[in-house]
XYZ file of C-alpha atoms in Angstrom:
698
model
C -0.040 0.007 0.008
C 1.238 3.411 -0.649
C 1.263 6.531 1.709
C 3.352 9.162 0.135
C 4.303 12.645 0.840
C 2.518 15.074 -1.157
C 4.041 17.644 -3.404
C 0.923 20.003 -3.596
C -0.371 23.400 -4.508
C -0.581 25.479 -1.605
C -0.119 29.242 -1.849
C 3.019 29.947 -3.625
C 2.918 26.550 -5.292
C -0.787 26.560 -5.638
C -1.536 25.545 -9.163
C 1.413 23.182 -9.528
C 0.533 19.761 -10.947
C 2.530 16.624 -10.466
C 2.229 12.941 -11.870
C 3.135 10.011 -9.587
C 4.334 6.790 -11.399
C 4.437 3.516 -9.101
C 6.662 0.503 -9.925
C 4.920 -2.804 -9.784
C 7.215 -5.400 -8.369
C 4.962 -8.201 -9.847
C 5.304 -7.090 -13.395
C 8.336 -4.865 -13.267
C 6.111 -2.299 -14.757
C 4.787 1.033 -13.348
C 1.548 2.235 -11.808
C 1.014 5.780 -12.733
C -0.202 8.227 -10.063
C -0.829 11.782 -10.911
C -0.349 14.170 -8.007
C -1.624 17.453 -7.885
C -3.796 15.648 -10.595
C -3.116 12.031 -11.665
C -3.412 10.814 -15.109
C -3.335 7.996 -17.786
C -1.711 6.197 -20.795
C -1.039 5.969 -24.537
C -1.310 2.763 -26.986
C 1.623 0.584 -27.977
C 0.391 0.520 -31.470
C 0.986 3.100 -34.034
C -0.896 6.377 -33.319
C -1.895 6.574 -36.872
C -4.116 3.662 -36.295
C -6.122 5.902 -33.790
C -8.621 8.301 -35.189
C -7.604 11.862 -34.151
C -8.492 12.848 -30.575
C -9.590 9.132 -29.756
C -8.385 7.371 -26.755
C -7.170 3.582 -26.616
C -8.560 1.158 -24.151
C -5.674 -1.243 -24.929
C -4.818 -3.275 -21.718
C -1.117 -3.119 -22.736
C -0.761 0.677 -22.862
C 2.354 2.371 -22.218
C 1.552 6.011 -21.117
C 4.934 7.496 -21.318
C 5.444 8.115 -25.089
C 1.927 9.890 -25.261
C 2.941 11.915 -22.093
C 6.137 12.950 -23.645
C 4.653 13.737 -26.973
C 0.880 13.734 -27.112
C -0.605 12.784 -30.401
C -2.877 15.048 -32.599
C -6.166 15.925 -31.244
C -5.575 16.547 -27.511
C -4.818 20.174 -27.651
C -7.179 23.092 -26.812
C -10.188 23.675 -29.131
C -11.097 27.409 -28.334
C -14.269 29.011 -29.356
C -13.223 31.444 -32.124
C -15.838 34.223 -32.241
C -16.362 35.745 -35.633
C -18.020 38.658 -34.034
C -20.133 40.545 -36.558
C -17.106 42.322 -38.216
C -15.659 42.258 -41.647
C -13.691 38.902 -41.981
C -10.514 39.511 -43.777
C -7.982 37.101 -44.898
C -5.050 39.132 -43.588
C -6.704 39.281 -40.013
C -7.567 35.712 -40.159
C -3.907 34.779 -41.118
C -2.353 36.945 -38.519
C -4.472 35.025 -35.697
C -3.540 31.761 -37.214
C 0.146 32.642 -36.927
C -0.295 33.864 -33.297
C -1.873 30.627 -32.529
C 0.395 28.310 -34.238
C 2.506 25.941 -32.115
C 0.530 26.715 -28.996
C -1.097 23.452 -28.227
C -4.212 24.163 -30.219
C -5.847 21.232 -32.109
C -8.819 22.948 -33.729
C -10.650 26.246 -33.840
C -14.424 26.291 -33.210
C -15.988 29.114 -35.182
C -18.850 30.588 -33.272
C -21.265 33.408 -33.921
C -22.722 35.839 -31.461
C -26.279 37.183 -31.245
C -27.665 40.688 -30.921
C -30.618 41.630 -28.399
C -33.103 42.002 -31.293
C -35.155 39.436 -33.074
C -34.975 35.594 -32.925
C -36.772 32.952 -30.954
C -34.033 31.740 -28.518
C -31.743 34.674 -28.532
C -31.299 37.963 -30.537
C -30.505 37.077 -34.203
C -27.027 36.398 -35.174
C -24.602 39.433 -35.670
C -24.144 39.526 -39.468
C -20.451 39.611 -40.282
C -19.161 40.283 -43.698
C -19.379 37.948 -45.627
C -22.636 36.631 -44.063
C -22.704 33.082 -42.782
C -23.532 30.301 -45.457
C -23.419 32.754 -48.368
C -20.974 31.755 -51.305
C -18.576 34.207 -50.272
C -18.635 32.650 -46.761
C -17.992 29.101 -47.958
C -15.226 30.231 -50.077
C -13.565 32.083 -47.017
C -14.243 29.158 -44.743
C -12.587 26.854 -47.193
C -9.475 29.215 -47.384
C -9.498 29.385 -43.526
C -9.525 25.493 -43.317
C -6.654 25.186 -45.757
C -4.606 27.871 -43.772
C -5.390 26.214 -40.584
C -4.245 22.987 -41.633
C -0.844 24.315 -42.750
C -0.379 25.202 -39.114
C -1.537 21.809 -37.808
C -5.013 22.934 -36.679
C -8.486 21.804 -37.990
C -11.603 23.866 -37.944
C -15.316 23.532 -37.209
C -18.529 25.274 -36.566
C -20.717 25.600 -33.414
C -24.577 25.707 -33.901
C -24.788 28.542 -31.277
C -27.276 31.356 -32.360
C -28.296 29.140 -35.350
C -31.167 27.113 -33.971
C -34.822 27.216 -34.047
C -36.443 30.600 -34.813
C -32.990 32.097 -35.738
C -33.495 32.494 -39.445
C -30.795 29.810 -40.123
C -30.693 26.314 -41.364
C -33.223 24.822 -38.841
C -35.654 27.501 -40.171
C -34.878 26.427 -43.645
C -35.546 22.789 -42.674
C -38.982 23.761 -41.377
C -39.611 25.849 -44.312
C -38.981 23.015 -46.590
C -40.320 20.294 -44.486
C -43.279 22.034 -42.404
C -44.468 18.638 -41.103
C -41.240 18.802 -38.888
C -42.782 21.441 -36.814
C -43.463 20.078 -33.440
C -46.690 19.445 -31.677
C -47.234 19.532 -27.878
C -49.817 18.057 -25.778
C -52.041 20.209 -23.701
C -54.943 19.644 -21.149
C -58.344 21.595 -20.893
C -60.107 20.944 -17.816
C -63.712 21.939 -17.036
C -65.943 21.205 -14.165
C -69.552 20.597 -15.411
C -72.833 20.274 -13.633
C -75.319 20.475 -16.427
C -74.175 21.031 -20.060
C -70.755 21.996 -21.844
C -70.049 23.616 -25.009
C -66.453 23.469 -25.714
C -64.135 24.362 -28.569
C -60.919 22.375 -28.505
C -57.857 24.432 -29.918
C -56.067 21.614 -31.482
C -56.335 17.980 -32.366
C -58.666 16.340 -29.881
C -57.025 13.043 -28.749
C -58.646 11.945 -25.542
C -61.795 13.712 -24.303
C -63.355 12.109 -21.137
C -65.668 12.940 -18.266
C -65.503 11.602 -14.914
C -67.277 12.022 -11.487
C -64.823 13.728 -9.093
C -64.402 13.674 -5.374
C -63.950 16.653 -2.878
C -60.249 16.978 -3.932
C -61.290 17.306 -7.544
C -59.613 14.120 -8.503
C -61.384 12.128 -11.177
C -63.008 8.960 -10.313
C -61.498 6.653 -12.843
C -64.422 4.013 -12.700
C -66.851 6.556 -13.843
C -65.218 7.515 -17.036
C -67.144 8.438 -20.029
C -65.325 8.705 -23.383
C -66.585 11.899 -25.213
C -63.797 11.711 -27.906
C -66.481 10.464 -30.534
C -68.655 13.602 -29.843
C -66.093 16.162 -31.168
C -64.753 14.902 -34.523
C -64.395 18.554 -35.474
C -62.848 19.812 -32.390
C -66.358 20.977 -30.847
C -67.992 19.297 -28.086
C -71.544 19.526 -27.083
C -72.535 17.431 -23.929
C -75.442 17.184 -21.654
C -73.893 15.800 -18.366
C -75.784 13.239 -16.431
C -76.876 14.290 -12.899
C -73.952 15.275 -10.603
C -70.629 16.843 -10.593
C -68.264 16.016 -13.430
C -64.982 16.657 -14.524
C -64.189 16.937 -18.314
C -60.490 16.408 -19.285
C -59.569 17.061 -22.896
C -56.109 16.244 -24.067
C -55.228 17.730 -27.494
C -52.113 18.388 -29.707
C -51.338 21.506 -31.307
C -48.344 22.921 -33.113
C -45.861 25.322 -31.865
C -44.471 27.161 -34.449
C -41.468 27.571 -34.701
C -40.324 24.197 -33.301
C -38.457 21.401 -34.378
C -39.812 17.687 -33.910
C -36.915 15.327 -32.657
C -39.369 12.346 -32.997
C -40.143 13.108 -36.739
C -38.613 9.927 -38.646
C -36.620 12.279 -40.673
C -35.406 14.699 -38.123
C -31.815 13.515 -37.728
C -31.370 12.947 -41.351
C -32.619 16.388 -42.347
C -30.537 18.132 -39.537
C -27.361 16.467 -40.884
C -28.179 17.318 -44.652
C -28.880 20.937 -43.909
C -25.860 21.474 -41.602
C -23.012 18.972 -41.279
C -23.239 17.449 -44.675
C -22.882 20.887 -46.275
C -19.336 21.233 -45.111
C -18.515 17.796 -46.800
C -20.184 18.810 -49.955
C -18.396 22.054 -50.161
C -14.925 20.468 -49.352
C -15.219 16.877 -50.455
C -11.465 16.316 -50.195
C -10.308 18.992 -47.522
C -12.922 17.918 -45.032
C -11.311 14.571 -44.418
C -8.395 16.203 -42.682
C -9.719 19.680 -42.169
C -12.588 19.093 -39.993
C -12.668 17.435 -36.581
C -14.472 18.922 -33.619
C -18.223 19.906 -34.211
C -20.139 21.564 -31.120
C -23.759 21.749 -30.132
C -24.363 24.656 -27.736
C -27.667 24.969 -25.778
C -29.693 22.741 -28.144
C -33.409 23.728 -27.858
C -36.242 22.353 -29.880
C -38.737 24.802 -28.509
C -40.868 22.001 -27.135
C -41.604 20.731 -23.736
C -41.496 16.998 -22.775
C -45.185 16.190 -23.761
C -45.009 15.975 -27.435
C -46.956 14.291 -30.200
C -46.857 13.443 -33.842
C -48.631 11.369 -36.410
C -46.370 8.296 -35.828
C -46.384 8.245 -31.958
C -49.701 6.417 -31.360
C -48.759 3.350 -33.523
C -45.163 3.335 -32.280
C -46.428 3.333 -28.785
C -48.690 0.269 -29.493
C -45.861 -1.640 -31.059
C -43.355 -0.885 -28.231
C -45.785 -1.281 -25.282
C -48.503 -3.428 -26.494
C -51.400 -1.279 -25.749
C -52.915 2.255 -26.791
C -51.751 5.161 -24.804
C -54.486 7.603 -26.169
C -57.287 6.517 -23.817
C -54.787 7.088 -20.875
C -53.405 10.448 -22.000
C -55.210 12.418 -19.171
C -52.935 10.525 -16.790
C -49.876 12.445 -18.090
C -51.561 15.496 -16.451
C -53.746 14.356 -13.741
C -53.391 11.651 -10.812
C -55.581 8.746 -12.068
C -54.834 5.950 -9.510
C -52.220 3.179 -9.168
C -51.467 2.922 -12.924
C -50.600 6.555 -13.255
C -46.913 5.893 -13.000
C -47.260 3.202 -15.548
C -48.680 5.539 -18.231
C -46.105 8.379 -17.436
C -43.166 6.074 -17.535
C -44.114 4.258 -20.601
C -44.965 7.674 -22.448
C -41.609 8.900 -21.505
C -39.759 5.882 -22.511
C -41.343 5.634 -26.000
C -41.071 9.444 -26.491
C -37.203 9.508 -25.603
C -36.734 6.299 -27.418
C -38.057 7.955 -30.815
C -36.057 11.037 -30.183
C -32.847 8.977 -29.812
C -33.417 6.818 -32.780
C -34.658 9.455 -35.072
C -32.541 12.584 -33.966
C -29.788 12.031 -31.644
C -28.318 8.657 -32.818
C -28.286 9.682 -36.622
C -26.323 12.920 -35.821
C -23.968 10.762 -33.651
C -23.660 8.266 -36.394
C -22.669 10.817 -39.055
C -19.796 11.992 -37.029
C -18.796 8.451 -35.852
C -18.516 7.251 -39.348
C -15.933 9.961 -40.225
C -13.966 9.779 -37.123
C -15.210 13.186 -36.056
C -15.870 14.284 -32.304
C -19.265 15.858 -31.705
C -19.305 17.926 -28.376
C -22.027 19.519 -26.543
C -23.130 21.997 -23.881
C -26.867 21.469 -23.478
C -29.384 23.358 -21.470
C -29.508 22.046 -18.010
C -26.273 20.493 -18.187
C -27.653 17.414 -16.716
C -29.003 19.328 -13.684
C -32.472 19.021 -15.467
C -32.401 15.111 -15.394
C -35.636 14.994 -17.752
C -34.264 17.691 -20.350
C -35.157 15.926 -23.805
C -37.223 13.517 -21.634
C -33.904 11.912 -20.196
C -30.756 13.736 -20.165
C -28.563 10.826 -19.814
C -29.918 8.735 -22.574
C -30.016 11.524 -25.043
C -26.748 12.898 -24.296
C -24.997 9.568 -24.685
C -25.178 10.328 -28.502
C -22.187 12.685 -28.332
C -18.606 11.690 -28.689
C -17.837 14.517 -26.299
C -20.580 14.960 -23.779
C -19.846 17.955 -21.615
C -20.871 21.243 -19.945
C -19.940 24.767 -19.399
C -18.301 26.080 -16.320
C -18.839 29.910 -16.312
C -16.737 32.248 -14.202
C -13.982 29.727 -13.223
C -16.526 27.373 -11.904
C -16.052 23.862 -10.986
C -19.516 22.455 -10.523
C -18.759 18.744 -9.828
C -22.431 17.619 -10.612
C -22.210 19.024 -14.167
C -18.969 17.532 -14.602
C -19.820 14.129 -13.228
C -23.046 13.824 -15.336
C -21.007 14.473 -18.426
C -18.022 12.368 -17.651
C -20.269 9.501 -16.319
C -22.081 9.400 -19.639
C -18.630 9.163 -21.353
C -17.492 6.492 -19.039
C -20.619 4.199 -19.205
C -21.000 4.501 -23.071
C -17.187 4.514 -23.680
C -17.379 7.920 -25.390
C -13.796 9.318 -26.273
C -13.908 12.684 -24.629
C -15.553 15.069 -22.033
C -15.867 18.453 -23.346
C -15.165 21.451 -20.853
C -16.329 24.834 -22.028
C -14.698 27.145 -19.724
C -14.697 29.993 -18.465
C -16.850 32.778 -19.838
C -17.876 35.729 -17.680
C -14.720 35.444 -15.474
C -13.615 39.020 -16.649
C -10.612 40.765 -18.091
C -9.051 40.595 -14.745
C -8.749 36.956 -14.770
C -5.004 35.872 -14.217
C -3.189 32.994 -15.583
C -3.133 31.457 -12.016
C -6.795 31.763 -11.842
C -7.221 30.043 -15.212
C -4.853 27.184 -14.550
C -6.493 26.567 -11.141
C -9.834 26.321 -12.806
C -8.544 24.000 -15.543
C -6.791 21.574 -13.118
C -9.814 21.340 -10.800
C -12.307 20.615 -13.631
C -9.926 18.018 -15.277
C -9.651 16.259 -11.836
C -13.320 15.932 -11.801
C -13.383 14.298 -15.269
C -12.918 16.619 -17.947
C -10.327 15.909 -20.775
C -11.134 18.282 -23.658
C -10.473 21.997 -23.074
C -12.377 24.670 -24.933
C -11.627 28.109 -23.636
C -14.777 30.291 -24.315
C -12.818 33.268 -25.293
C -10.897 33.801 -28.567
C -12.354 36.868 -30.263
C -11.858 37.892 -33.736
C -12.452 41.345 -32.615
C -13.539 43.311 -29.712
C -15.382 46.569 -31.071
C -16.595 48.485 -28.080
C -16.134 45.574 -25.661
C -19.390 43.874 -27.328
C -20.787 40.932 -25.480
C -19.349 41.973 -22.282
C -21.025 39.334 -20.203
C -18.817 36.697 -21.876
C -15.368 38.255 -21.503
C -12.386 37.593 -21.286
C -10.679 36.533 -24.588
C -8.230 34.155 -23.080
C -5.700 34.022 -25.676
C -3.403 36.711 -27.478
C -5.370 39.641 -26.078
C -4.242 38.750 -22.571
C -1.019 40.028 -20.889
C -0.201 36.002 -20.058
C -0.281 35.117 -23.657
C 3.546 34.701 -23.503
C 3.038 31.894 -20.893
C -0.076 30.123 -22.561
C 2.170 28.128 -24.739
C 3.510 26.250 -21.698
C 0.049 26.102 -19.922
C -1.700 24.603 -23.078
C 1.133 22.210 -23.693
C 0.373 20.979 -19.975
C -3.198 20.685 -20.645
C -2.681 18.876 -23.843
C -0.681 16.194 -21.862
C -3.511 16.206 -19.333
C -6.099 15.805 -22.014
C -4.355 12.733 -23.527
C -3.509 10.998 -20.335
C -6.951 11.552 -18.812
C -8.878 10.198 -21.871
C -7.179 6.849 -22.096
C -8.167 3.758 -20.425
C -11.206 3.491 -17.953
C -12.391 5.377 -14.866
C -12.151 3.745 -11.474
C -14.695 4.642 -8.649
C -16.355 2.511 -6.112
C -19.529 4.238 -5.954
C -22.387 4.576 -8.434
C -25.407 6.890 -7.698
C -28.579 6.079 -9.690
C -29.457 9.076 -11.861
C -33.105 9.669 -10.790
C -35.090 10.400 -13.985
C -38.046 8.129 -13.143
C -39.263 10.084 -10.157
C -39.314 13.169 -11.993
C -40.929 11.676 -15.084
C -43.426 9.988 -12.915
C -44.541 13.269 -11.327
C -43.210 12.981 -7.961
C -41.268 16.172 -8.057
C -37.388 16.627 -7.799
C -36.725 15.490 -4.161
C -34.715 12.656 -5.401
C -32.611 14.858 -7.590
C -31.870 16.976 -4.897
C -30.840 14.134 -2.792
C -28.672 12.628 -5.613
C -26.873 15.813 -6.205
C -26.212 16.686 -2.571
C -24.804 13.279 -1.886
C -22.602 13.582 -5.008
C -21.305 16.722 -3.635
C -20.802 15.430 -0.249
C -19.024 12.214 -1.255
C -16.708 14.148 -3.658
C -15.660 16.743 -0.911
C -14.395 13.912 1.250
C -12.395 12.367 -1.494
C -14.857 9.504 -2.499
C -15.116 9.541 -6.429
C -18.295 8.466 -7.943
C -20.332 8.084 -11.212
C -23.898 8.683 -11.941
C -25.390 5.583 -13.480
C -28.552 5.442 -15.624
C -31.200 2.803 -15.678
C -30.032 1.121 -18.906
C -26.369 0.769 -17.799
C -27.504 -0.915 -14.623
C -29.616 -3.149 -16.397
C -26.862 -4.401 -18.637
C -24.241 -4.488 -15.868
C -22.844 -7.921 -14.719
C -22.642 -8.685 -11.069
C -19.301 -10.294 -10.388
C -17.674 -10.831 -6.830
C -19.682 -8.362 -5.422
C -19.293 -5.536 -7.918
C -21.392 -4.139 -10.749
C -19.268 -4.378 -13.950
C -20.164 -2.326 -16.963
C -18.276 -0.705 -19.762
C -14.899 -1.332 -18.137
C -16.165 0.228 -14.804
C -16.405 -1.429 -11.521
C -18.542 -0.412 -8.834
C -18.809 -1.789 -5.251
C -21.564 0.486 -3.961
C -24.859 1.646 -5.483
C -26.627 4.452 -4.031
C -30.463 4.882 -4.779
C -31.261 8.437 -3.725
C -34.807 8.600 -2.110
C -36.418 7.405 -5.439
C -40.186 7.176 -5.149
C -40.242 5.492 -8.633
C -37.878 3.523 -10.551
C -37.746 1.034 -13.431
C -38.655 -2.672 -12.436
C -35.164 -3.762 -14.095
C -33.361 -1.198 -11.866
C -35.127 -2.395 -8.630
C -34.602 -5.979 -9.389
C -30.922 -5.565 -10.414
C -30.224 -3.626 -7.310
C -31.924 -6.282 -5.108
C -29.917 -9.051 -6.840
C -26.640 -6.996 -6.472
C -27.372 -6.668 -2.685
C -28.160 -10.405 -2.441
C -24.888 -11.095 -4.204
C -22.829 -9.264 -1.624
C -22.859 -5.896 -3.195
C -23.526 -2.770 -1.152
C -26.961 -0.974 -1.959
C -27.784 2.143 -0.015
C -31.602 2.858 -0.040
C -31.465 6.526 0.908
C -34.368 7.773 3.134
C -37.208 5.726 1.416
C -37.880 2.689 -0.634
C -39.416 2.882 -4.059
C -43.253 2.632 -4.395
C -43.886 2.425 -8.020
C -42.388 1.246 -11.187
C -43.544 1.243 -14.892
C -45.921 -1.480 -13.748
C -47.612 1.051 -11.470
C -47.930 1.498 -7.693
C -48.635 -1.464 -5.156
C -46.803 -4.004 -7.345
C -46.845 -7.265 -5.554
C -43.397 -8.286 -6.720
C -41.951 -4.903 -5.508
C -43.723 -5.021 -2.344
C -42.432 -8.576 -1.525
C -39.045 -7.617 -2.281
C -38.979 -4.274 -0.323
C -40.076 -6.204 2.780
C -36.516 -7.181 3.360
C -34.777 -3.893 2.543
C -33.752 -1.105 4.981
C -33.090 2.565 4.365
C -30.349 4.772 5.553
C -30.967 8.488 6.258
C -29.260 10.807 3.821
C -26.867 12.230 6.513
C -25.276 8.980 7.227
C -24.501 7.996 3.656
C -20.944 9.252 3.459
C -20.171 7.730 6.707
C -21.609 4.369 5.544
C -19.659 4.378 2.277
C -16.503 5.042 4.171
C -16.945 2.160 6.434
C -18.402 -0.338 3.860
C -15.274 -0.100 1.579
C -11.562 0.238 1.892
C -11.106 3.905 0.659
C -9.412 4.123 -2.811
C -7.831 7.478 -1.499
C -7.458 9.056 1.901
C -5.658 11.902 3.332
C -3.825 10.140 6.153
C -2.179 13.128 7.859
C -2.716 16.850 6.980
C -5.531 19.098 6.667
C -8.583 17.719 4.672
C -10.162 20.624 2.590
C -12.185 19.570 -0.343
C -9.549 17.448 -2.416
C -10.278 16.758 -6.097
C -9.649 12.989 -6.814
C -9.784 11.037 -10.064
C -8.476 7.412 -10.503
C -8.228 5.601 -13.935
C -6.895 2.402 -14.982
C -4.925 2.578 -18.353
C -3.167 -0.528 -19.485
C -1.026 -1.840 -16.771
C -1.025 1.456 -14.720
C -3.295 2.877 -12.051
C -3.261 6.562 -12.331
C -4.576 8.931 -9.757
C -5.382 12.677 -10.221
C -5.362 14.603 -6.980
C -5.642 18.512 -6.600
C -6.124 20.868 -3.799
C -4.406 18.646 -1.098
C -1.922 20.269 1.439
C 1.743 20.561 0.778
C 2.858 18.302 3.711
C -0.050 15.931 3.668
C 0.436 12.208 3.640
C -1.907 10.360 1.223
C -3.144 6.747 0.786
C -3.854 5.064 -2.470
C -5.388 1.740 -2.719
C -2.889 0.185 -4.949
C 0.750 -1.281 -5.022
C 3.893 -0.181 -6.710
C 6.820 2.189 -6.589
C 5.932 5.800 -6.986
C 7.420 8.128 -9.575
C 6.382 11.717 -9.903
C 5.639 13.264 -13.369
C 5.246 16.936 -13.961
C 2.905 17.705 -16.876
C 3.980 21.218 -17.090
C 7.457 20.140 -18.230
C 8.558 17.820 -21.043
C 10.545 14.599 -19.814
């Protein structure tokens, strides 16, 4: 076992980063521990066999060559803002010369928006030439060629170009108006005699119920009124008593984009990504690499509908959802959870199959990396219906970290998606809004902290083509040649290039998996389980216990071996179920089986009461009878006593360490940051230690 004095980052040495390599006496090879941050490995086979920027999972990796000389694709990918100015070749060429040989892999062209017009933001500032004009394509092709001469690729972000922004998505909707999305709505009316109702959309399910004193429908009294309103107009004479009429209808939201449309992903590729390949059939093969999706928004909620949904639902679930659509809005007994989870499952599956996966496949077939920073960044677990399931269709799931932030939950959601689905990279968009006063020390500190939390692709938000009048002040600064520390950035970006390479190889190692609580929210129980999961994540990580979030599909496909959950190269000893009122039956049954096989399952605060089978499921009640819960405030203590810690500060002050452990080839690699200079630390592995400094070439 290892307990090593720590060379850390305190005050004067605050942002130093060291790597520790441990000699394995059994194999005469080395375990790599990265101190200050701990890192990874590189393939033994030729780098040319690996697509650019893609890691290796080879069990015989030797990390040292890649540490000394990282292959292409691991440098920074800055956001290069073409900011509503006149784009000239001389100006662009000058910037490319400044950026050359500074550890930059690719330039991510972005456009800014004004405060006028547009649906999502103001309309895109018009530069000259205007985006997607013939002159723009000619300039972009020249720019791609010039960047390649300097060892960089180029790409384009979709920021400001989405729904309602008078760009390519609106072009799709104009050419294919059937792709405008529809949302489900509920009209509710209390009736004692007669009702005359004009339904403002396509009437799907119109039903009358007697209701109790709490205004809840009495399901057994249901009367189907749908046949009475074929033209959207209802005229009904109610029987004696008090009745509640629920009318579920679908109406278009214009503009919006329907991700469940059978051609949605195909058209999205055709009108955006494919155009780059069409304009540059030869140059694109080596000139493009990192596309990026920023704050994707279909302008639709989570209750959406189209002409194919009903039949797809019947095919997948074996019953018709239409008669039960009111249950998506109103509590209707024990089967309410079933209808809501079944609807959500089909909706998300259609979005995956028809939009997210085709976009992913287009990039995957070409060896490109498609990154993202979407909406809630995983904090909204039901964004797009299920954030985890939909965002797995990115080669670089990611998030932003504004103002030098280091939000562990956002980072862990993104990195967990990459870990559990073997995605090559985790995209860090940092650190807009930190201000022109941001120092090189502030920037380095933020990069190291976020990398220790699981990031491995750096995209500094600030690289401005121009700064007339200090436009877009909320997003400052430009972190590159406009800052006084630019002379030192070459060394910093070389350091982050090594970190990016090392922290991408092999597999993540953590003892704890926290179930990502989509089902309670989708089932209408509120976000108490989300608050519980995220707070536990923060508490665990703050004490040096690393973890992953786990989605229900990864849990379902995990193997139980020797008291551990094995999935996608990951291995978990502990599964935390965070106060989930509802969960998938497959998740519940796998958790129980894991516990019975010697695994550690922590049921926090409460046991689940519902699955997609509904409430009061007899099988669930039988299994829960033998289960016990643990209060949220005792979870960290329980984990610490249940397993031998992978990392611990044996001696010295404990003040929120950042910890990452990866297994790359025959090395165990630890990244630890924010640990006291004289601390003595424990690592659960064997070998002789060697300290590496990613800030210096060996």
